[in-house]
PDB file of C-alpha atoms in Angstrom:
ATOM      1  CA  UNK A   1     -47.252 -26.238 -24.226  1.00 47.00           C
ATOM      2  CA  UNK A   2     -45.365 -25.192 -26.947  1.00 49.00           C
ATOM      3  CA  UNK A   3     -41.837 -24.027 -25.873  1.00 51.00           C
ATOM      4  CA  UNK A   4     -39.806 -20.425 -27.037  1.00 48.00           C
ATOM      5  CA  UNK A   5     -36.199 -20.700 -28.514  1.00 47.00           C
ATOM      6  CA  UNK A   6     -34.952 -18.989 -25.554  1.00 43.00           C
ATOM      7  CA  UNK A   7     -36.651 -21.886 -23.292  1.00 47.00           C
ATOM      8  CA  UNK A   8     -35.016 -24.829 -25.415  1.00 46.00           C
ATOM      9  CA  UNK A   9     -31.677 -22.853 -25.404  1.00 40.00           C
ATOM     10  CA  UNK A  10     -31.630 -23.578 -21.896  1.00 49.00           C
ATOM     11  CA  UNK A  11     -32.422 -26.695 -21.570  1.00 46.00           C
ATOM     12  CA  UNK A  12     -30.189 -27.559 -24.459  1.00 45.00           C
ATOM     13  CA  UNK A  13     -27.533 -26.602 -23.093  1.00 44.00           C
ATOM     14  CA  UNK A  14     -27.860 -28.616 -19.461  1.00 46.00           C
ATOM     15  CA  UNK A  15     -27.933 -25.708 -17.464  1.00 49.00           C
ATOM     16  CA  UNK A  16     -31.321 -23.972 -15.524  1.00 50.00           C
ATOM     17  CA  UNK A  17     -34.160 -23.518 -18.002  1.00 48.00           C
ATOM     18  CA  UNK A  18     -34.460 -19.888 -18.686  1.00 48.00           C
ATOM     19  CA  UNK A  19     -38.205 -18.877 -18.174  1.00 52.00           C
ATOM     20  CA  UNK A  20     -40.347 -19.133 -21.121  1.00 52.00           C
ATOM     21  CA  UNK A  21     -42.289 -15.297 -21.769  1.00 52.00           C
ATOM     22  CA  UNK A  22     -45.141 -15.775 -23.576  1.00 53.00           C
ATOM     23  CA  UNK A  23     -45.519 -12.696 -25.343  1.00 50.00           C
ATOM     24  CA  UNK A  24     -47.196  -9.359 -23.273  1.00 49.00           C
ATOM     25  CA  UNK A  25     -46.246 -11.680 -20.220  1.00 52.00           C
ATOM     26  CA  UNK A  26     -44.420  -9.286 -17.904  1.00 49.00           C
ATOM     27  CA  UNK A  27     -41.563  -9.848 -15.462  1.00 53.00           C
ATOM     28  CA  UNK A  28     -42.376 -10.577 -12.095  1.00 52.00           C
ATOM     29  CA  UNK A  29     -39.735  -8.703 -10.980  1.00 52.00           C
ATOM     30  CA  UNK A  30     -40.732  -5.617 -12.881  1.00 51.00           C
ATOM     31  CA  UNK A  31     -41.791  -2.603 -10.787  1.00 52.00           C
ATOM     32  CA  UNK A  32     -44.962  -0.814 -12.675  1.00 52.00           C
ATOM     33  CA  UNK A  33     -44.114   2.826 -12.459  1.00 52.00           C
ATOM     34  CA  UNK A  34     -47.121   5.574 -11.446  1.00 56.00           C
ATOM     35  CA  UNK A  35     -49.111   6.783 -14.750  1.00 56.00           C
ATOM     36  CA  UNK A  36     -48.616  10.346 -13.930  1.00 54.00           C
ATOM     37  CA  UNK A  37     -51.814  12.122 -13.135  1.00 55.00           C
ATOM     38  CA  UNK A  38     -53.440  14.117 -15.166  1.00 58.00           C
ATOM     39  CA  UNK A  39     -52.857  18.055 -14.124  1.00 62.00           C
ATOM     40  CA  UNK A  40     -56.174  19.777 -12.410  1.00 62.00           C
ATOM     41  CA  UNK A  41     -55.838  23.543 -12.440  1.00 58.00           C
ATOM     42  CA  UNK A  42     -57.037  24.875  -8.799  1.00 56.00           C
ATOM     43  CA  UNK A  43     -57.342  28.389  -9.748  1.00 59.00           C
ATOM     44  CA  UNK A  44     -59.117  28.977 -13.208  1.00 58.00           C
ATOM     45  CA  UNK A  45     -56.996  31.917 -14.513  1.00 59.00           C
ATOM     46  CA  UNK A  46     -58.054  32.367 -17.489  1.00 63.00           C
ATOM     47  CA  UNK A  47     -60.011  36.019 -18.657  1.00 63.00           C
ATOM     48  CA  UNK A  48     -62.853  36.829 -18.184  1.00 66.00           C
ATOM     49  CA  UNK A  49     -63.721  39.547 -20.541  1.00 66.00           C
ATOM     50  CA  UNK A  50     -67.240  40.662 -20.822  1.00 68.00           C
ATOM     51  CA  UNK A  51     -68.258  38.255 -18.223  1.00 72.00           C
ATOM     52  CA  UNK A  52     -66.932  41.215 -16.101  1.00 72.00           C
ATOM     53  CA  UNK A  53     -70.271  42.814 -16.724  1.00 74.00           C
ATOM     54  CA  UNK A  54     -72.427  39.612 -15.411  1.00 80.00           C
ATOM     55  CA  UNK A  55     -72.848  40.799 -11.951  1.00 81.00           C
ATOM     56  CA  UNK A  56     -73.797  44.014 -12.900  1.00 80.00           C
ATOM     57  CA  UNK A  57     -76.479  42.939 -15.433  1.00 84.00           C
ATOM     58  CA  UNK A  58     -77.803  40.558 -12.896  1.00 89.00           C
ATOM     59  CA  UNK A  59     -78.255  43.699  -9.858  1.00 86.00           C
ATOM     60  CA  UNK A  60     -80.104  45.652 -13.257  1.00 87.00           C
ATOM     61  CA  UNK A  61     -81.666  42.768 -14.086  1.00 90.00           C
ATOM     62  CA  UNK A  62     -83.199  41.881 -10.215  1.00 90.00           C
ATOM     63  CA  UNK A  63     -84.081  45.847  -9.850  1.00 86.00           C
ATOM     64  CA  UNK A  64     -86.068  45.555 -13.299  1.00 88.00           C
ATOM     65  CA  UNK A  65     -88.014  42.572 -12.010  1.00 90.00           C
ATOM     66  CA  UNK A  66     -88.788  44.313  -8.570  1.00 88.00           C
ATOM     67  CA  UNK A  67     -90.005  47.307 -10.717  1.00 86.00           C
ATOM     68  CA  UNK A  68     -92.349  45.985 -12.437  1.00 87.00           C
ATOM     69  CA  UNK A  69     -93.635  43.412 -10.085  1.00 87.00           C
ATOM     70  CA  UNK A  70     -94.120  46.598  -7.508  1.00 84.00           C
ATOM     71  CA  UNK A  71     -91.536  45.259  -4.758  1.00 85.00           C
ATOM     72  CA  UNK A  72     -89.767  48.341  -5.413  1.00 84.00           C
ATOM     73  CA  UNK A  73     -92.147  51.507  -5.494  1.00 85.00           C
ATOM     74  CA  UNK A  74     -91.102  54.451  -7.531  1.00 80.00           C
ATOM     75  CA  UNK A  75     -90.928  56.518  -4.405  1.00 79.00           C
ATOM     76  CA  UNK A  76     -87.936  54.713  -2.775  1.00 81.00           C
ATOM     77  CA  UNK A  77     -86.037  53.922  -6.350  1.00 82.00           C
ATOM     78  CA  UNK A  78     -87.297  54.765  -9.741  1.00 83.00           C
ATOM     79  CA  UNK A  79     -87.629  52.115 -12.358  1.00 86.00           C
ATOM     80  CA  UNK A  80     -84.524  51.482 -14.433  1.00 87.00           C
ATOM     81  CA  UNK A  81     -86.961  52.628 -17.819  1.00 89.00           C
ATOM     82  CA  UNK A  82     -87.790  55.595 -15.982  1.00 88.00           C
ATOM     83  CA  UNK A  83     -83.760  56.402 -15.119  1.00 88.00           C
ATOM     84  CA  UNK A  84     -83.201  56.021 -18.782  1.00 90.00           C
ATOM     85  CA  UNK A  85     -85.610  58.143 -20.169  1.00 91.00           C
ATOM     86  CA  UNK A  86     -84.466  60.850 -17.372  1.00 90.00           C
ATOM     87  CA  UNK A  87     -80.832  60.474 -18.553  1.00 90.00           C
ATOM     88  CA  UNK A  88     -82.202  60.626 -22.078  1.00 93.00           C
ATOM     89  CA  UNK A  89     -83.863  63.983 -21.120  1.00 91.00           C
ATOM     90  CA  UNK A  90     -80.715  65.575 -19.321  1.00 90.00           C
ATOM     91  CA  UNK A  91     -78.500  64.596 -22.037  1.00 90.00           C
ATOM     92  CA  UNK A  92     -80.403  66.226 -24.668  1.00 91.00           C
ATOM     93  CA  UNK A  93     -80.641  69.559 -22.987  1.00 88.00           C
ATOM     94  CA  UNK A  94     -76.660  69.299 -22.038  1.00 86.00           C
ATOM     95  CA  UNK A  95     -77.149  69.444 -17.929  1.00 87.00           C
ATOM     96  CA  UNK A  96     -75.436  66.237 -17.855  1.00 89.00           C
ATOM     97  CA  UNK A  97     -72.170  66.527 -20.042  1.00 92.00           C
ATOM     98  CA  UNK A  98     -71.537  69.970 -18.341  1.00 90.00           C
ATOM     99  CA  UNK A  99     -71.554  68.695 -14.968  1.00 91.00           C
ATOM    100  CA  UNK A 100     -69.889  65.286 -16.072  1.00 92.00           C
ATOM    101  CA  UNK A 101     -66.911  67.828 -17.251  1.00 93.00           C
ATOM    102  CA  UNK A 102     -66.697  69.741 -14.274  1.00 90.00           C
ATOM    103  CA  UNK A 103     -66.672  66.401 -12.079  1.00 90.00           C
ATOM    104  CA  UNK A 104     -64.196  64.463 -14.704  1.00 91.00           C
ATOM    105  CA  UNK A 105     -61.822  68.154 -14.370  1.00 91.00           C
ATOM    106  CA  UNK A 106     -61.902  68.053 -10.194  1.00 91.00           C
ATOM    107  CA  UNK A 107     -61.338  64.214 -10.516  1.00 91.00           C
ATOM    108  CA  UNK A 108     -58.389  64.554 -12.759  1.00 92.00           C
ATOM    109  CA  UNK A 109     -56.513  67.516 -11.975  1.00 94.00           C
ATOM    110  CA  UNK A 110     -56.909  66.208  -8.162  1.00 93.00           C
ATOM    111  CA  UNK A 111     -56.246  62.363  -9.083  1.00 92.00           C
ATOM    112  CA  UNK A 112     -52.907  63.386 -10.814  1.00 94.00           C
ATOM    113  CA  UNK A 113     -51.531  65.645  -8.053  1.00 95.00           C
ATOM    114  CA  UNK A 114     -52.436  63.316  -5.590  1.00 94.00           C
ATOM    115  CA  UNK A 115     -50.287  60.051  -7.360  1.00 94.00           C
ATOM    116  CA  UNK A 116     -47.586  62.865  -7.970  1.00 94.00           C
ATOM    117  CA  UNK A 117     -47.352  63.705  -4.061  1.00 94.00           C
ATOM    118  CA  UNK A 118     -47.749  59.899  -3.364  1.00 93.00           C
ATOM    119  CA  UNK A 119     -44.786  58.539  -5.293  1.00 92.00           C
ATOM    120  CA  UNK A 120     -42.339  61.583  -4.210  1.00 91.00           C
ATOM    121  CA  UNK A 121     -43.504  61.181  -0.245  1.00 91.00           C
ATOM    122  CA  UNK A 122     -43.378  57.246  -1.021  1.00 90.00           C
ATOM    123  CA  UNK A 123     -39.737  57.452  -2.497  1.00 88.00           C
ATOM    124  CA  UNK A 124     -37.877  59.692   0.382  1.00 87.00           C
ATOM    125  CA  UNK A 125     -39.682  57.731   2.726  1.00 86.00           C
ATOM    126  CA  UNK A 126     -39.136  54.694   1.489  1.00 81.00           C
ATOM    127  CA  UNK A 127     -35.317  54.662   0.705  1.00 81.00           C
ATOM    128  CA  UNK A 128     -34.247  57.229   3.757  1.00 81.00           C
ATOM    129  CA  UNK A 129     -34.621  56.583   6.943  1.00 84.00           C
ATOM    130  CA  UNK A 130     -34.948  59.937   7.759  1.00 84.00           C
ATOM    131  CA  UNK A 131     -37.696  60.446   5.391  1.00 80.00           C
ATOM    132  CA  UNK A 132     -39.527  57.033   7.083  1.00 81.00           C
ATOM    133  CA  UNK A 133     -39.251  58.555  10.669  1.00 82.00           C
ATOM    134  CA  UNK A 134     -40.785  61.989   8.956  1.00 86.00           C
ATOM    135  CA  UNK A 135     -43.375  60.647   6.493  1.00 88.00           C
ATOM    136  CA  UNK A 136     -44.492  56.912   7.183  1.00 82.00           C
ATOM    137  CA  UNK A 137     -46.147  57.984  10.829  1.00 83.00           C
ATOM    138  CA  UNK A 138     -47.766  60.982   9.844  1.00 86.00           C
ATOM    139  CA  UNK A 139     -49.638  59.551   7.217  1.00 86.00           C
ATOM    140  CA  UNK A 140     -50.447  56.390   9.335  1.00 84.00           C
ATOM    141  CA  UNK A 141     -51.942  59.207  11.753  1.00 86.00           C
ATOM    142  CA  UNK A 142     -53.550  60.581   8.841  1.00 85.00           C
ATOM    143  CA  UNK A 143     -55.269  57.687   7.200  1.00 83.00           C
ATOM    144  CA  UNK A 144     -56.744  57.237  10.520  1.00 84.00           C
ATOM    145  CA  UNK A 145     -58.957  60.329  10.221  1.00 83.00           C
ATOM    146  CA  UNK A 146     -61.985  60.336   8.390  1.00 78.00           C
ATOM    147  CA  UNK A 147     -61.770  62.241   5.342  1.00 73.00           C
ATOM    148  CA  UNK A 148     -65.221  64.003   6.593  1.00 74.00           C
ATOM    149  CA  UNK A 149     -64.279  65.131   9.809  1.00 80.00           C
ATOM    150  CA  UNK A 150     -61.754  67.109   7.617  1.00 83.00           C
ATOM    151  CA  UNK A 151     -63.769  69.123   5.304  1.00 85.00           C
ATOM    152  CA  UNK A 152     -65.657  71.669   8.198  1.00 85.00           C
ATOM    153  CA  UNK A 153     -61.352  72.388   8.497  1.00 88.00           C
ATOM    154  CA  UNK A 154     -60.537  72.335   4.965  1.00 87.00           C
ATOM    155  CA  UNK A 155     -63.181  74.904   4.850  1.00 87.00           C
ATOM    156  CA  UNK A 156     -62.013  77.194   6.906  1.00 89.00           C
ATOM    157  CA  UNK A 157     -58.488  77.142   5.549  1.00 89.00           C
ATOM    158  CA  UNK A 158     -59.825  77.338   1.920  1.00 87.00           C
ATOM    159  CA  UNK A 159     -62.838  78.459   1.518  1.00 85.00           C
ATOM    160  CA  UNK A 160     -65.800  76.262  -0.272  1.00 83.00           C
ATOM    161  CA  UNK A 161     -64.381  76.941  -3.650  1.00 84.00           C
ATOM    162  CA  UNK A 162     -62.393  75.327  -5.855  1.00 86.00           C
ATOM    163  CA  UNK A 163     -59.218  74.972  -4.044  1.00 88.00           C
ATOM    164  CA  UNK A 164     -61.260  72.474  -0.848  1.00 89.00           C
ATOM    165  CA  UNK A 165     -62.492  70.600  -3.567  1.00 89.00           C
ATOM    166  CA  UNK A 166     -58.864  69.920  -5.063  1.00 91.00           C
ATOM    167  CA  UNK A 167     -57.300  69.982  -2.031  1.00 91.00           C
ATOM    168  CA  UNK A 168     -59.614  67.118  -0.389  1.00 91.00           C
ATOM    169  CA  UNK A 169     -59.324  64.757  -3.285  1.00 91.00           C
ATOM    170  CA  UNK A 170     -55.501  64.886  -3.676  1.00 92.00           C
ATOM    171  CA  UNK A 171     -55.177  63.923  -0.204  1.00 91.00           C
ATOM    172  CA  UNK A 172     -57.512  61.465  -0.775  1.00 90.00           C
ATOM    173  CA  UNK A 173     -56.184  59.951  -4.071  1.00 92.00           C
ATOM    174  CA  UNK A 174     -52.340  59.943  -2.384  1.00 92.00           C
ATOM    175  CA  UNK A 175     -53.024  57.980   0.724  1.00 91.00           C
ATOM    176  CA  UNK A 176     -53.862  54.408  -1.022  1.00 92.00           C
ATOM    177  CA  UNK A 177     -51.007  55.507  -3.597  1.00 93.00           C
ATOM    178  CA  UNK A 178     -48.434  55.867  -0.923  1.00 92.00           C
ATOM    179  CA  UNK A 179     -48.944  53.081   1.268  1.00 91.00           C
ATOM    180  CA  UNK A 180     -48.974  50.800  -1.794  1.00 91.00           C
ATOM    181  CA  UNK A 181     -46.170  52.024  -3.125  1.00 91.00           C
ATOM    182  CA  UNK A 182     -44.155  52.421   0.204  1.00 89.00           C
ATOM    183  CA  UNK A 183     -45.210  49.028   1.084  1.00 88.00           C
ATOM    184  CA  UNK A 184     -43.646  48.178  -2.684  1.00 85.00           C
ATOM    185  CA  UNK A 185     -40.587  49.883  -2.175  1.00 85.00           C
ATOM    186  CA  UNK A 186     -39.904  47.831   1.535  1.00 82.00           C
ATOM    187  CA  UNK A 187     -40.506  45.392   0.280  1.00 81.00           C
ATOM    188  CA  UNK A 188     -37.691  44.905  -2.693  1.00 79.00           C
ATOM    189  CA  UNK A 189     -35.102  41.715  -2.213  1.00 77.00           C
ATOM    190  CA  UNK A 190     -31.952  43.070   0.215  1.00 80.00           C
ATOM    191  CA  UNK A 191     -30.166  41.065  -2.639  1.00 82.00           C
ATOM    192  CA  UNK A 192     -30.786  43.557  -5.377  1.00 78.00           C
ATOM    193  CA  UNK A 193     -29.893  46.212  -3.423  1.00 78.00           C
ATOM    194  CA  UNK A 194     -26.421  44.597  -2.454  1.00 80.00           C
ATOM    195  CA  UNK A 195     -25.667  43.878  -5.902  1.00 80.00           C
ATOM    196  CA  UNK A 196     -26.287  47.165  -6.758  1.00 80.00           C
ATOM    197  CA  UNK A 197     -24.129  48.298  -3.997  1.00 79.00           C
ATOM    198  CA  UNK A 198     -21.297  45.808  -5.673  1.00 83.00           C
ATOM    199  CA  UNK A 199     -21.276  47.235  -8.985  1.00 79.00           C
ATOM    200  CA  UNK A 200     -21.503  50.647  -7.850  1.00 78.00           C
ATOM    201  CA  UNK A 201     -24.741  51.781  -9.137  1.00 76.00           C
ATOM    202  CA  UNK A 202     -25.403  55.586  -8.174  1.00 81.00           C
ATOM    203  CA  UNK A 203     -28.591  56.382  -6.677  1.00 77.00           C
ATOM    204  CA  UNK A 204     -30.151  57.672  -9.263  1.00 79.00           C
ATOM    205  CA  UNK A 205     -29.766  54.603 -11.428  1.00 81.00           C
ATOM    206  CA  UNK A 206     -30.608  52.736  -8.540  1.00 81.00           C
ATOM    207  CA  UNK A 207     -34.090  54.673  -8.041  1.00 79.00           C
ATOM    208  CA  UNK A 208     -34.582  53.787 -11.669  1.00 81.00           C
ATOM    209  CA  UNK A 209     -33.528  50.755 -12.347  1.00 78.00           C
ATOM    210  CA  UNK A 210     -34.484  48.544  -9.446  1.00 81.00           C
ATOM    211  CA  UNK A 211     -36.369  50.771  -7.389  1.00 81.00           C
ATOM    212  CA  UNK A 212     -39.137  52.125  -9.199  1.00 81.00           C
ATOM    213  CA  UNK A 213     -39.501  48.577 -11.084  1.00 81.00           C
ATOM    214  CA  UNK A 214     -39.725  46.811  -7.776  1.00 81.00           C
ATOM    215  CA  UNK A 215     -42.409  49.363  -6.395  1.00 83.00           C
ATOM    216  CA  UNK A 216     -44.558  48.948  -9.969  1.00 86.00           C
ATOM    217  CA  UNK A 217     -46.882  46.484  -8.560  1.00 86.00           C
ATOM    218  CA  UNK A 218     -47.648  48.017  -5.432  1.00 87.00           C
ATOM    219  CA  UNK A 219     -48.072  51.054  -6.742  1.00 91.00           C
ATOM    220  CA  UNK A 220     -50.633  50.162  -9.573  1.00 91.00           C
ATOM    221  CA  UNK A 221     -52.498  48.730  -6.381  1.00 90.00           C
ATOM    222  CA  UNK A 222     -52.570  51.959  -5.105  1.00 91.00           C
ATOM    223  CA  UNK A 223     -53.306  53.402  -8.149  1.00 92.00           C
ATOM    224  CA  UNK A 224     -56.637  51.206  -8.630  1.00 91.00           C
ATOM    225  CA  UNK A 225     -57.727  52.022  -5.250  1.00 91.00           C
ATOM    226  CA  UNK A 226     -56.756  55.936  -5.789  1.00 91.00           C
ATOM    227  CA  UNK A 227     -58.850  56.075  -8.796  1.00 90.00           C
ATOM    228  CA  UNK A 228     -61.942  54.822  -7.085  1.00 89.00           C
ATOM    229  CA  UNK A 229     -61.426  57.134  -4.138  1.00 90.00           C
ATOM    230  CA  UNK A 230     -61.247  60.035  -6.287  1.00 90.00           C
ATOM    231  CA  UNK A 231     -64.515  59.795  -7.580  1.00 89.00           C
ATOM    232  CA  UNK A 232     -65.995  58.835  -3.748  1.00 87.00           C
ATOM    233  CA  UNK A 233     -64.377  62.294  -2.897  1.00 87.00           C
ATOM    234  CA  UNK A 234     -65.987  64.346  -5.724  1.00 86.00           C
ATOM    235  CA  UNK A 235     -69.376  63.089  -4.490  1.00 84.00           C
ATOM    236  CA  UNK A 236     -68.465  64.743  -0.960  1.00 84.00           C
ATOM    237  CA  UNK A 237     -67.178  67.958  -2.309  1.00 87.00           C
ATOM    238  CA  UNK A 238     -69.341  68.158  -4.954  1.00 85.00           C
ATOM    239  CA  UNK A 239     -72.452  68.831  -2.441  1.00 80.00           C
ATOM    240  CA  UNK A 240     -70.693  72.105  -0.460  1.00 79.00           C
ATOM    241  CA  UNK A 241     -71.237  75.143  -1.851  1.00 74.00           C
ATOM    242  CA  UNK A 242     -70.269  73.510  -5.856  1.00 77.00           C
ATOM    243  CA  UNK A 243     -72.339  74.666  -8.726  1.00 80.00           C
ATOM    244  CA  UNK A 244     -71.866  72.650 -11.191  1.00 84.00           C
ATOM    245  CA  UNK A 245     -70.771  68.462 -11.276  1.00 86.00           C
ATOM    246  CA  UNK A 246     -72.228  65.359 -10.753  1.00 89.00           C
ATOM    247  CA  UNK A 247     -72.587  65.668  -6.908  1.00 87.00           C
ATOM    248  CA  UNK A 248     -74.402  69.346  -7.057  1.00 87.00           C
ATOM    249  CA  UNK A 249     -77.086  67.285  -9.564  1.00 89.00           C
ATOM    250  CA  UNK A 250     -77.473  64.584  -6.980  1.00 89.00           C
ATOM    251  CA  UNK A 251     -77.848  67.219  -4.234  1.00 87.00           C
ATOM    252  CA  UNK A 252     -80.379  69.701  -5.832  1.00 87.00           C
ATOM    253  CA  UNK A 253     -82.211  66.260  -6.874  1.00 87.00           C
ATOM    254  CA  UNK A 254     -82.485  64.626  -3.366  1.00 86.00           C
ATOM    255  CA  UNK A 255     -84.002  68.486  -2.037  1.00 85.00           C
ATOM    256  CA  UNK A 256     -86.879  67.754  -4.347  1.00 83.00           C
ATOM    257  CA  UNK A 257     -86.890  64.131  -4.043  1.00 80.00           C
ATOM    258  CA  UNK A 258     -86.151  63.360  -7.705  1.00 84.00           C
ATOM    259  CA  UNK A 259     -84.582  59.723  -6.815  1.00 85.00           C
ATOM    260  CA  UNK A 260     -84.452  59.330 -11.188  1.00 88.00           C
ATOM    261  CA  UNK A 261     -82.192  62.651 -11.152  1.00 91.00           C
ATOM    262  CA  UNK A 262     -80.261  61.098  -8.110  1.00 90.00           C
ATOM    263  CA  UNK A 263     -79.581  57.053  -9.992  1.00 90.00           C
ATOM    264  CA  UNK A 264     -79.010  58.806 -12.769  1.00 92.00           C
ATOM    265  CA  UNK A 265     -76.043  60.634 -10.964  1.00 90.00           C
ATOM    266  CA  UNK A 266     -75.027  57.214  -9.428  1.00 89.00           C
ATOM    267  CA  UNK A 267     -75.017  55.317 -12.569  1.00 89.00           C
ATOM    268  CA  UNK A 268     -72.776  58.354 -14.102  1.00 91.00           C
ATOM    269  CA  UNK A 269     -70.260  57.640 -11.002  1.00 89.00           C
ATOM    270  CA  UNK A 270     -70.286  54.155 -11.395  1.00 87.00           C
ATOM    271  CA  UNK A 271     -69.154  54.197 -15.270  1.00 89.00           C
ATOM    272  CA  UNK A 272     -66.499  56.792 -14.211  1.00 90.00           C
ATOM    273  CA  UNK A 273     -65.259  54.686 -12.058  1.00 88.00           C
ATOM    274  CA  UNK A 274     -65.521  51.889 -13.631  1.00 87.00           C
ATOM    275  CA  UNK A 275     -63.860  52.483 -16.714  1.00 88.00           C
ATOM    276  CA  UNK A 276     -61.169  54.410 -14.553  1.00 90.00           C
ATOM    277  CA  UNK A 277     -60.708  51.278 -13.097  1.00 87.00           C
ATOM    278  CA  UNK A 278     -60.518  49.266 -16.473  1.00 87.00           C
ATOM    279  CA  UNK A 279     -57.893  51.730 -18.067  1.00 89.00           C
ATOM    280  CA  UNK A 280     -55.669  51.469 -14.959  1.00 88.00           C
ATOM    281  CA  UNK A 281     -55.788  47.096 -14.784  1.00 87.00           C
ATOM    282  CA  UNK A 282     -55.147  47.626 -18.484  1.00 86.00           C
ATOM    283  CA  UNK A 283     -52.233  49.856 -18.349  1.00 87.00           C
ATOM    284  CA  UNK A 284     -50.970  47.722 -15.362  1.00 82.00           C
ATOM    285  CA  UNK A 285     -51.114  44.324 -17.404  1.00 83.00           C
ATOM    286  CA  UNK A 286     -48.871  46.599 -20.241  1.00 83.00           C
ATOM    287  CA  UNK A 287     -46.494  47.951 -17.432  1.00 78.00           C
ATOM    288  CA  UNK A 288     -46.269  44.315 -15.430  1.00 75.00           C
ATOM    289  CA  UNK A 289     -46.204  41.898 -18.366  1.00 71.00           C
ATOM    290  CA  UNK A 290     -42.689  40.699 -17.359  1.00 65.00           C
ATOM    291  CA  UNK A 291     -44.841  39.297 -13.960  1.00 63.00           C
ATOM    292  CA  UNK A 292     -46.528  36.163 -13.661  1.00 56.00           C
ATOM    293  CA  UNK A 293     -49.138  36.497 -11.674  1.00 55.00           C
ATOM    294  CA  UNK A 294     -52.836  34.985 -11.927  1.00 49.00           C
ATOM    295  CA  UNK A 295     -53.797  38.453 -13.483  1.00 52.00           C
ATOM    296  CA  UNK A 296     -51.393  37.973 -15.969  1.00 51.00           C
TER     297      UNK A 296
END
């Protein structure tokens, strides 16, 4: 075997034979260190866009099929051909962008009173004790109560006009809106709050700067679920002594059992509320960009 320098050094010199290492050998004493695994995402966070629409295309899809295969008679749900060409008809004659208006004015002027009442009973209640002790268990006593068993009430105080209507949805939209954003506000690191106390800050500047920016995420939670109850409200109000809107379509529909006139008024509902939805996960990605979260 054909010695290494290194090996006849060694042996030249009289002392222990250094080791030969043939070359790539390696060192017996040499610890292999762990090829580091390769990372495995478990949670797949990346967005979805229009696959949001696959589930609903698949229900449209599986109500087609039982359509026109005769699972599903006309007389318990109309065909999704025959929905169309009834939307087609009530758009052209303008029934269904005058009631879409009236429910889209109830739904907003209600939805924005209701997240205005929310955040102002959710603020006092949240930094004051006294406002807690007033607030927090009345609307915990509140939520608790159907928002049906209300209305035969609601309708004696205010009548079946307008005012029920706007009254029942901004109670409705400012329940989810509170409790989110109360449950925000609690829930704010005691550490920002002593620093704040350490360098003074008034309340006011507190309320803005750590405050409302610590209560952002709850209360676009709220907000999302606010949105969808306002348009679960309308379709309540909508059917007592209303004239015009969505709900008063579906109503006068179901008396002469025109189920068309009545998924027509359900599909309308369900793109209200789902581009409601949409706008407010939009604007809440804008507002909470600073957060990493897997929706971000």
């Amino acid at each position: 075997m054909t010695s290494t320098p290194l090996g006849r050094l060694g042996s030249g010199l009289g002392g222990d034979a250094v080791p030969e290492q043939r070359p790539g050998a390696l060192d017996p004493d040499h610890e292999l260190l762990p090829r580091p695994a390769t990372r495995r995402a478990l949670v797949d966070s990346r967005p979805i866009g229009a696959w949001i629409l696959a589930g609903p295309a698949l229900v449209i899809a599986l109500w087609a099929v039982g359509s026109a295969t005769g699972v599903i008679p006309d007389t318990v749900l109309s065909a999704p051909w025959t929905v169309l060409r009834t939307a087609w008809t009530l758009a052209l004659d303008g029934s269904l962008w005058s009631n879409i208006l009236a429910s889209a004015q109830r739904a907003i002027v209600g939805g924005v009173l209701g997240v205005a009442l929310a955040v102002v009973l959710a603020l006092f209640s949240g930094l004051t004790r006294p406002g807690e002790a007033l607030i927090d268990g009345t609307v915990t006593i509140y939520r608790a109560i159907p928002a049906l068993a209300l209305l035969p009430l609601f309708i004696v105080w205010f009548g079946i006009g307008e005012e029920m209507k706007i009254v029942l949805i901004t109670l409705a939209v400012a329940t989810p809106v509170y409790l989110n954003t109360h449950a925000g506000l609690r829930g704010i690191d005691r550490k920002y709050v002593e620093l704040a106390e350490t360098v003074g800050l008034r309340r006011a500047a507190f309320v803005r700067h750590i405050a409302i920016p610590g209560a952002l995420p709850g209360f676009f939670t709220g907000l999302r679920l606010g949105a969808t109850v306002a348009w679960l409200a309308l379709v309540v109000v909508e059917q007592v002594g209303a004239s015009d809107g969505i709900g008063y379509l579906m109503y006068k529909a179901r008396l002469y059992g025109l189920t068309d006139v009545i998924v027509v008024g359900l599909a309308v509902y369900a793109v209200l509320g789902f581009g409601t939805d949409l706008a407010v996960r939009t604007l809440s990605r804008k507002a909470l960009s600073w957060q990493s979260t897997l929706a971000h």
